[in-house]
XYZ file of C-alpha atoms in Angstrom:
470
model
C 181.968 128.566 117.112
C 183.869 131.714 116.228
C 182.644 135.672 115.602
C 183.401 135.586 111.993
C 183.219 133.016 109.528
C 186.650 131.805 108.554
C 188.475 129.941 105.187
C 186.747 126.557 104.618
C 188.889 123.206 103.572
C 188.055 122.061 100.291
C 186.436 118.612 100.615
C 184.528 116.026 98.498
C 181.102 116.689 96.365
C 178.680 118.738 98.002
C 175.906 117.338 96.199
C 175.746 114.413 98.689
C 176.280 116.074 101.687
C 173.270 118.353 100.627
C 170.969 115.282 100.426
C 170.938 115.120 104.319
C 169.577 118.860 104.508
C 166.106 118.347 105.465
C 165.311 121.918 106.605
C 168.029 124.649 104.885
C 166.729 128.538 106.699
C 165.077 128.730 109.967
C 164.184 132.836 110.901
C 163.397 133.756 114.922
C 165.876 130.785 116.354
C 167.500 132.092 119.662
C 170.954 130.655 120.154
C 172.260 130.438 124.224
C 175.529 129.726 124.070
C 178.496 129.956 127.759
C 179.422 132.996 127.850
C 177.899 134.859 125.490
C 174.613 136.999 125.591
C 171.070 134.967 123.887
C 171.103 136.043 120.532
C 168.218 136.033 117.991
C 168.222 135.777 113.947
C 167.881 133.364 111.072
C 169.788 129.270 110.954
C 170.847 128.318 108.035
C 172.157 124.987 107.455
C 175.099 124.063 104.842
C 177.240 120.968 104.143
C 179.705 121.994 106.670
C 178.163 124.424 109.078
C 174.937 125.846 111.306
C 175.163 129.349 110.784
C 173.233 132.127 112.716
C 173.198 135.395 111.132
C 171.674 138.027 114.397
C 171.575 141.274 116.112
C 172.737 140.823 119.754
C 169.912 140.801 122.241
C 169.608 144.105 124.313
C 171.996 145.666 122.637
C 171.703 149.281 121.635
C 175.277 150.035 120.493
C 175.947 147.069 117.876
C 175.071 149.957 115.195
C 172.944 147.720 113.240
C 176.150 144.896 113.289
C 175.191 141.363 112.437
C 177.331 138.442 114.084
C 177.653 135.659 112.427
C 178.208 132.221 114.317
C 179.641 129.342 113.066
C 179.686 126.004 114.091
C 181.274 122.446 112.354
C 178.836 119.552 112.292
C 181.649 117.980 113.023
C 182.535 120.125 116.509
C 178.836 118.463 117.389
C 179.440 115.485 120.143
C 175.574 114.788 120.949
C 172.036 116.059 119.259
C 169.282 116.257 121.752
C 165.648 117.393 121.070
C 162.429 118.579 122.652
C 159.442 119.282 120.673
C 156.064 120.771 121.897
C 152.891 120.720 120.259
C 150.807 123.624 121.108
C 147.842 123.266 118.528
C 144.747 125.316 120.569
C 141.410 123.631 119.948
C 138.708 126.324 119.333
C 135.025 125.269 119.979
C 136.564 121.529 119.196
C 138.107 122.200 115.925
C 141.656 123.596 115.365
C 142.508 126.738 114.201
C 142.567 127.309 111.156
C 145.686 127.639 109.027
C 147.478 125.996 111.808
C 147.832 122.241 110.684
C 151.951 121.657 109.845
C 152.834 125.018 111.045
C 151.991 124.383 115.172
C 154.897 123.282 117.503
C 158.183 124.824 118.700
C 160.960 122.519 119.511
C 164.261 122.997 121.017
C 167.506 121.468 120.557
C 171.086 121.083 122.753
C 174.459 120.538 120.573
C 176.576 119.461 123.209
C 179.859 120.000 121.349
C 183.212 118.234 121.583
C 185.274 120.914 123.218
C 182.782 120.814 126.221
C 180.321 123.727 124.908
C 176.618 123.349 125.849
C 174.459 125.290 123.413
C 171.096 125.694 122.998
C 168.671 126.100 119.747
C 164.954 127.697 120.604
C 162.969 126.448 117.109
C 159.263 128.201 116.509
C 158.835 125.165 114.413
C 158.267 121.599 115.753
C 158.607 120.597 112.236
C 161.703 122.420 111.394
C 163.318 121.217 114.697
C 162.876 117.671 113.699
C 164.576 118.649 110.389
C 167.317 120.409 111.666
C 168.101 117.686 114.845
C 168.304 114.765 111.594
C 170.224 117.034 109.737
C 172.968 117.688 111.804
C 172.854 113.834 113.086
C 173.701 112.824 109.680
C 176.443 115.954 108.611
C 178.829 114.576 111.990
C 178.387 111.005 110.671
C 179.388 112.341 106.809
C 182.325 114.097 108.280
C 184.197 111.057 108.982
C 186.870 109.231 106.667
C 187.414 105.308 106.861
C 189.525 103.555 108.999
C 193.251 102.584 108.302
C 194.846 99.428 108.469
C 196.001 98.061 111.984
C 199.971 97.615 112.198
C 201.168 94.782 112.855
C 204.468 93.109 114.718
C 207.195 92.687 112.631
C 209.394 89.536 112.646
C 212.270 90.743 112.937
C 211.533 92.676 116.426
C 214.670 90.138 117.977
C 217.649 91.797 115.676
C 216.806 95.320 115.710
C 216.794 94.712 119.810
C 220.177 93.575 119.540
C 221.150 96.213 116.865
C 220.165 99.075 118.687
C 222.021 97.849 122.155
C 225.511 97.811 119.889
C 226.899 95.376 122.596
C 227.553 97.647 124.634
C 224.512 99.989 126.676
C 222.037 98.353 129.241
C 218.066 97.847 127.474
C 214.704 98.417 128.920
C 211.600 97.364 127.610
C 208.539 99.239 128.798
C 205.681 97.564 128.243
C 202.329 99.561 127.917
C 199.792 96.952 127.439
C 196.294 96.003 129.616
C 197.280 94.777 132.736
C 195.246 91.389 132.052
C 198.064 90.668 129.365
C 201.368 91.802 131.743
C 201.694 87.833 132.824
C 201.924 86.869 129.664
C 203.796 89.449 128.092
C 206.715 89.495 130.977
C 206.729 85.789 130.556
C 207.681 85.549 127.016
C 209.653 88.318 126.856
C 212.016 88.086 129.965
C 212.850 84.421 128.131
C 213.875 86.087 125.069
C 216.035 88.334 126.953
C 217.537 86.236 129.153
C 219.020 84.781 126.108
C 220.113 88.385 124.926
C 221.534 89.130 128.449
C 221.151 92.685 128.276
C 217.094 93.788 128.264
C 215.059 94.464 131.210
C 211.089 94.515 131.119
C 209.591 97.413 133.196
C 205.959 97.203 132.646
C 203.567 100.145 132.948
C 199.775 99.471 132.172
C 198.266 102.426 130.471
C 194.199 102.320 129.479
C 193.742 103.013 125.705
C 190.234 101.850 124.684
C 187.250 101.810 126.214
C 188.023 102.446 129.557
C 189.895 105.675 128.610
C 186.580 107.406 126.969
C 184.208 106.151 129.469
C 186.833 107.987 132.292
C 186.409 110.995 129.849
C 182.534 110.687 129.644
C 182.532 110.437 133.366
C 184.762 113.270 134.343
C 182.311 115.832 132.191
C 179.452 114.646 133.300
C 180.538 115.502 137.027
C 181.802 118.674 136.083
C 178.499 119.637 134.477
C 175.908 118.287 137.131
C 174.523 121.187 138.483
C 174.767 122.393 142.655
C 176.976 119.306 143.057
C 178.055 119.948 146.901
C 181.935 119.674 147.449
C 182.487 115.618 149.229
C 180.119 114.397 146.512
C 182.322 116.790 143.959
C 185.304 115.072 144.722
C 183.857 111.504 144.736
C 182.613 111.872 141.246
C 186.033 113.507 140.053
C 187.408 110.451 141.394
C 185.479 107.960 140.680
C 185.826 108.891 136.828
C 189.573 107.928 137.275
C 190.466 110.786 134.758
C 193.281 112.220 137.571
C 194.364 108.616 137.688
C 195.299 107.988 133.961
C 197.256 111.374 133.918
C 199.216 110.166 137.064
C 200.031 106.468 135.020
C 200.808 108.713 131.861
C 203.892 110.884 133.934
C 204.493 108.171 135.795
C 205.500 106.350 132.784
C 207.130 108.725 130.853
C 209.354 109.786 134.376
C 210.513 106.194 134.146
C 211.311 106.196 130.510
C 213.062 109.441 131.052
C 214.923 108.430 134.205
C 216.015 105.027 132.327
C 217.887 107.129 129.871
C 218.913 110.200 131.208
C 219.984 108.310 134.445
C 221.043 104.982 133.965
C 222.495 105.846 130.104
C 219.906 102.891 129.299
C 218.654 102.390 125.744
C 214.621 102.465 125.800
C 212.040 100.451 123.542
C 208.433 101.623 124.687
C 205.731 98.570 123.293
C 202.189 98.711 123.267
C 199.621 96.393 121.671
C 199.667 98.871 118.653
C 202.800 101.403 117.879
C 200.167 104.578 117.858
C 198.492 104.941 120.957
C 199.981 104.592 124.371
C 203.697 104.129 122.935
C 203.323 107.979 121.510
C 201.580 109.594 124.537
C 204.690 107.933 126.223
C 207.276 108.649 124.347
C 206.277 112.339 123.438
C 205.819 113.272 127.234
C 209.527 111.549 127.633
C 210.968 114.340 124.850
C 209.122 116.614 126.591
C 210.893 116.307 129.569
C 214.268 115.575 128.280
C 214.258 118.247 125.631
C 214.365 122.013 125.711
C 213.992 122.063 122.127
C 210.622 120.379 122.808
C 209.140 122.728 125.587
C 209.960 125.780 123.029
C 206.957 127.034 120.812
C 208.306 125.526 117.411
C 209.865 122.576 118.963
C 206.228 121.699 120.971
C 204.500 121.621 117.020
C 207.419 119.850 115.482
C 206.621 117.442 118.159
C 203.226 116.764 117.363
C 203.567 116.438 114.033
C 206.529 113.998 114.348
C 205.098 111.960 117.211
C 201.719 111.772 116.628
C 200.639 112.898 113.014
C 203.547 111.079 110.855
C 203.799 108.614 113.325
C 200.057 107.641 112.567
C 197.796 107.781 115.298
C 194.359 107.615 114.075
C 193.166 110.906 115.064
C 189.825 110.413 113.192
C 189.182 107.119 114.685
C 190.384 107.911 118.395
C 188.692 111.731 118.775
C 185.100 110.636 116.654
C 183.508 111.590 119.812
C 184.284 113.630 123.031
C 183.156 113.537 126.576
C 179.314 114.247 125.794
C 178.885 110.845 123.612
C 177.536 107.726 125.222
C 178.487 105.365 121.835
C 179.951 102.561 122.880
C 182.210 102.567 120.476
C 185.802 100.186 120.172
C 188.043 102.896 118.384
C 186.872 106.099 120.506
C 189.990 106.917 123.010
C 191.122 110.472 124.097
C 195.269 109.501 124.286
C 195.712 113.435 122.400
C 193.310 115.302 124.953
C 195.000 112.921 127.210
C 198.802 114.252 126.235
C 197.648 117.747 126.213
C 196.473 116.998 129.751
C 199.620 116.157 130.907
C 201.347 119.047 129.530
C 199.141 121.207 131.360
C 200.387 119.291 134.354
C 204.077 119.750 133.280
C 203.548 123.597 132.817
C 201.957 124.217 135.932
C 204.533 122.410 137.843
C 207.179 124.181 135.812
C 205.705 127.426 134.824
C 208.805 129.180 133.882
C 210.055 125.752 131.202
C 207.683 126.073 128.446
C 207.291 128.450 125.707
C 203.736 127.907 125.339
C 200.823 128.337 127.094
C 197.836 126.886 128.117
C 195.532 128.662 125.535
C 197.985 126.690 123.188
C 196.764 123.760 124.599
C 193.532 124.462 124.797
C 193.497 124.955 120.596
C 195.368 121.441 120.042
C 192.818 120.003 121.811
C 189.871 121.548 120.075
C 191.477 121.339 116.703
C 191.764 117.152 117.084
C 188.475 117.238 117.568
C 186.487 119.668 115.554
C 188.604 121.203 112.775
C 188.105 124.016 109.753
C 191.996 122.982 109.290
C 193.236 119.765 107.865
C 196.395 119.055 110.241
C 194.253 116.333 111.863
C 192.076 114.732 109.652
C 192.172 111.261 108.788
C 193.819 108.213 110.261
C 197.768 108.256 108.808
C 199.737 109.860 106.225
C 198.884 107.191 103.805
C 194.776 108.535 104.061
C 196.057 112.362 104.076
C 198.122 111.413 100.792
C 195.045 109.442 99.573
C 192.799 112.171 100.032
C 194.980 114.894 99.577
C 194.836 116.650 101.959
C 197.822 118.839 101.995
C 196.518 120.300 98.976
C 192.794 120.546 99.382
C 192.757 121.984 103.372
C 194.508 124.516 104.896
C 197.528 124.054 108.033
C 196.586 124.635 111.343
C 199.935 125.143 112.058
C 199.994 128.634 109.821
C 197.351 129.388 111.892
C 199.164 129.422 114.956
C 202.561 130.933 113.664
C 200.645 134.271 112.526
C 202.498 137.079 114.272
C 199.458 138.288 115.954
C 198.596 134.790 117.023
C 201.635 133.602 118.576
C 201.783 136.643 120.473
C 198.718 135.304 122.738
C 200.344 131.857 122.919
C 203.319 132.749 124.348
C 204.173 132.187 128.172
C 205.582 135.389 129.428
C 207.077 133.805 131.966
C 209.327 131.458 129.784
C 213.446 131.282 130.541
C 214.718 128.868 128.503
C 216.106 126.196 130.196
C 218.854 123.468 129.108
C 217.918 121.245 132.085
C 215.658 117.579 132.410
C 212.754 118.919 134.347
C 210.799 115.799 136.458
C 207.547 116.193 136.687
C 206.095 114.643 140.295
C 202.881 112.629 140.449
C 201.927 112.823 143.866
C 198.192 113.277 143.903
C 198.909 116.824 145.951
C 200.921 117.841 142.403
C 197.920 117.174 139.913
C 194.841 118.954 139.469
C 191.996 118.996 137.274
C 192.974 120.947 134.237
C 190.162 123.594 135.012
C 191.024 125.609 132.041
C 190.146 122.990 129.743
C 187.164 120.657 131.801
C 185.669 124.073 133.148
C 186.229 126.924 130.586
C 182.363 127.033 130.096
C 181.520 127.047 133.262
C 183.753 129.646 135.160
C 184.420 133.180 134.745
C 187.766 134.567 132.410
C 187.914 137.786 133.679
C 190.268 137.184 136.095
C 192.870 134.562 134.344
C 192.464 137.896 131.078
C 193.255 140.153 133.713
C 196.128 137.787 135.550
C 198.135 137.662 132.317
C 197.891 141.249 131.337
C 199.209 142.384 134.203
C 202.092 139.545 134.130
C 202.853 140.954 130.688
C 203.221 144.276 132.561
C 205.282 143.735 135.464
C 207.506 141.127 133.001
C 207.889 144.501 130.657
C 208.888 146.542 133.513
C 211.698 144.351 135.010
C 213.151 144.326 131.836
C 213.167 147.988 130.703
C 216.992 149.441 131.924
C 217.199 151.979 135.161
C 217.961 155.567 133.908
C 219.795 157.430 135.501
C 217.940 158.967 137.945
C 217.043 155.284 139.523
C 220.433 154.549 139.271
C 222.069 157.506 141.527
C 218.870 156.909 143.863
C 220.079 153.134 144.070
């Protein structure tokens, strides 16, 4: 939801998206939303968007000022509804003029980037509408899946190609745990034969397991007056700190096998686009300066994950709010992003970028008025064309005014590996993300303004006044 409405992608006919409109204009709907004052005005409902057009509640100073909020039906994770029938019965017969037009109804969006917000209907009627309507925009939203990938035959000689003869191999393997046996046994006989590979394996979660941990984790953080032991206990029971720890873990290894032991790495998985990216993309990221820089972080993305083809509209359908039991739902992005949080904290002074950066990727995936990640791979982008018919997120970003807010003041470039520990006393909960709805900004606003300030000051040169004093 931003202040201002902003440039819509192009996308297919609107005729049939219009269909599922039950209900188009709603007046007197009052919109609660985190950290924002209730406001009050008319819903309208388009192929693409809720929009509420409103004066600000209690205040006298908006100069007659309309906002105008905008939300994707696609940013929408879960519908939920409450209707109440208040028809008043007058000497046993109801009022007239009141049959159809009794009833007020509310309804929650709880929205992929963690937002809670709340619709007040006057209109049970209209609420039902409006609840269907949106329901059936998220589904519309969604393209069709890709084709799986598939092993190819020739795995054996491009082993032996890329070794040359001459550098040691390692093999880490990704895959469920229930399949490591298996997978160790067949492979270590293959490379026996070879007499140079080595099979590390490293189980990461990719399915099923990884969205329910995600599903978990919010609903802990948004149970209300949870006390602190029973806090914790959820938070760890949702195994969310867990799968961040395997992710570093995993990518430290990778990195120390080539930056250490000169090693040549192959990182498998039981499909190339899932846990073999989050891996490999956290290993550049701590191996690479280029990749901790502000350009070098989007070149990654795009390289790693977008052309690479993981199926971004497959894997982020739903966020942390959805129970669907789903196959293909799996947060390995939000996941990544996680872990660069991680990397950044520990490090604060080695990336370019900071954590609102993050923050954006992660909505973005998710919920998007930009085309960078829709669709599956770049044979569906092609297909669809989306290049031509959406605008880049990345221009977005690189606006001058933009960047400027992405930027980590504190950055020093820096040509070193940086190793990220995963001790559980060097993780924590990315609050910035999980609990941006629920906590005050104030403070981190005020933090970074006056890190710009001191930052500015340390680098402005002595006069020379302060230099005779010194």
């Amino acid at each position: 939801m931003s202040l201002s409405p902003m440039t819509l992608p192009l996308t297919g006919p609107q005729m049939e998206l219009s269909d599922h409109i039950q209900t188009s204009q709603v007046e007197n709907v009052r919109v609660t939303c985190p950290l924002m004052p209730p406001i009050t005005g008319t819903l309208c409902v388009s192929s693409h968007h809720l929009l509420l057009s409103a004066l600000p509640e209690g205040d006298e100073d908006h100069d007659g000022e309309r906002l105008e909020l905008w939300l994707l039906h696609r940013a929408v994770d879960s519908v939920e509804k409450s209707v109440q029938n208040i028809v008043r019965f007058r000497s046993k017969e109801i009022v007239e003029g009141s049959e159809g037009k009794t009833g007020s109804g509310s309804i929650t969006l709880k929205c992929k980037d963690l937002r809670v917000i709340q619709l007040e209907i006057p209109s049970m009627e209209a609420t039902l509408n409006i609840a269907r309507s949106v329901q059936a925009l998220l589904h519309c939203s969604k393209s069709q899946a890709g084709s799986a990938r598939h092993r190819c035959e020739k795995d054996e000689a491009l082993l032996d190609a890329a070794l040359l003869g001459q550098l040691p191999g390692f093999i880490i393997h990704t895959g469920p745990s229930n399949n490591a046996k298996q997978v160790t046994s067949e492979e270590e006989g293959a490379e026996r034969q070879a007499g140079y590979w080595r099979v590390l394996h490293r189980p990461l979660e990719r399915g099923r397991a990884l969205q329910d941990s995600l599903v978990r984790l919010v609903s802990a953080c948004y149970e209300p007056a949870l006390e602190i032991n029973r806090w914790l206990s959820k938070l760890q029971a949702s195994r969310w700190m867990s799968h961040v720890k395997e992710a570093l873990g995993a990518a430290g290894l990778t990195a120390e096998c080539m930056e250490r032991k000169g090693g040549c790495v192959l990182v498998q998985g039981k499909e190339g686009t899932d846990t073999t990216l989050l891996v490999t993309s956290l290993t550049q990221l701590i191996l690479s300066p280029d990749c901790r820089t502000f350009d070098g972080f989007q070149d990654l993305i795009e390289r790693d994950w977008l052309q690479a083809g993981h199926p971004f509209q497959l894997r982020c359908a739903h966020s942390g709010w959805s129970q669907s039991r789903a196959q293909h739902e799996a947060p390995l992005f939000l996941l990544f992003l996680d872990c660069c949080w991680q990397v950044a904290r520990q490090f604060p002074f080695a990336l370019e970028f900071s954590e609102k950066l993050l923050c954006i990727l992660a909505e973005h995936a998710y919920s998007s008025e930009y085309g960078t990640f829709l669709c599956n791979n770049e044979k569906e982008r092609c297909l669809y064309e989306v290049q031509d018919r959406t605008h880049s997120l990345w221009v977005f970003l690189n606006d001058n005014k933009k960047q400027l807010k992405l930027l980590n003041p504190m950055y020093e470039q820096n040509p070193l590996v940086i190793w990220p520990s995963v001790e559980p006393q060097s993780l924590q909960l990315w609050a910035g993300f999980f609990l941006q709805y629920l906590l005050p900004h104030e403070h981190t606003i005020l933090a970074r303004k006056r890190m710009v300030e001191i930052i500015k000051t340390s680098q402005e040169p002595l006069d020379n006044s302060q230099i005779s004093q010194s």
